[in-house]
């Protein structure tokens, strides 16, 4: 009897271990990492107008890309630390009315996505036309993986908040993801893209804040110099 109980407990422990491992593998999915780089002091960039820049739809996401960008825009509008959001539809209206502006915009976006450099001359014009000192770009790249990868496809998603007049990167989140074979069918592909964009947005929302010690410093100033918490994104 004692041997049977001991055997049962052993099998129960092994079964529990197997399920724990399977749950871990399911949770981790493909290889994913998010790198963040931002300004040491984000206070000067709080509550400023932001123009959302859009790239051409990535391959195999054409049918859902407008909805993905719209969902992203709605999330941005709910962030208390950001000012007025100039969305993609509003930008397109401005570009449709001005072919020369659209040409400049295409040049700016091409340079920005290919080299990572913000053309200051064009950016100053766009800042004036879009009425936004900050640009937010979601760049979504898909390409064959390197020899070190376990997958044959990799995504790199970059979210950049750019100061128009200097070209400086205020905040950048970069996510790299290696797709598993079963994630490369159309339905999984689209759902995965939505999930990863949401992950990047969540990282941006949690990271684009004013640290408590910065608020403490502001709080210790003279009453006449104190910045209200609502103006600091807190």
GROMACS .gro file of C-alpha atoms in nm, residues 49-55 68-74 76-77 84-92 105 109 130 132 134-138 159-160 201:
model
   37
   49UNK     CA    1   0.169   6.744  -2.932
   50UNK     CA    2   0.271   6.427  -3.118
   51UNK     CA    3   0.228   6.338  -3.487
   52UNK     CA    4   0.193   5.966  -3.559
   53UNK     CA    5   0.395   5.866  -3.865
   54UNK     CA    6   0.300   5.553  -4.057
   55UNK     CA    7   0.508   5.325  -4.277
   68UNK     CA    8  -0.344   4.782  -3.612
   69UNK     CA    9  -0.240   5.143  -3.658
   70UNK     CA   10  -0.585   5.267  -3.554
   71UNK     CA   11  -0.567   5.061  -3.234
   72UNK     CA   12  -0.223   5.202  -3.166
   73UNK     CA   13  -0.351   5.556  -3.218
   74UNK     CA   14  -0.637   5.500  -2.973
   76UNK     CA   15  -0.177   5.682  -2.759
   77UNK     CA   16  -0.478   5.910  -2.707
   84UNK     CA   17  -0.260   6.626  -2.870
   85UNK     CA   18  -0.222   6.332  -3.109
   86UNK     CA   19  -0.225   6.409  -3.481
   87UNK     CA   20  -0.337   6.079  -3.627
   88UNK     CA   21  -0.270   5.914  -3.960
   89UNK     CA   22  -0.602   6.015  -4.122
   90UNK     CA   23  -0.545   6.378  -4.027
   91UNK     CA   24  -0.191   6.369  -4.164
   92UNK     CA   25  -0.310   6.213  -4.490
  105UNK     CA   26   0.721   6.358  -4.635
  109UNK     CA   27   1.024   5.878  -4.413
  130UNK     CA   28   0.163   6.896  -3.861
  132UNK     CA   29   0.362   6.887  -3.363
  134UNK     CA   30   0.739   6.547  -3.173
  135UNK     CA   31   0.703   6.260  -3.421
  136UNK     CA   32   0.619   5.903  -3.320
  137UNK     CA   33   0.720   5.632  -3.566
  138UNK     CA   34   0.634   5.262  -3.556
  159UNK     CA   35   0.895   5.264  -3.174
  160UNK     CA   36   1.069   5.602  -3.184
  201UNK     CA   37   0.314   5.011  -2.671
   0.00000   0.00000   0.00000
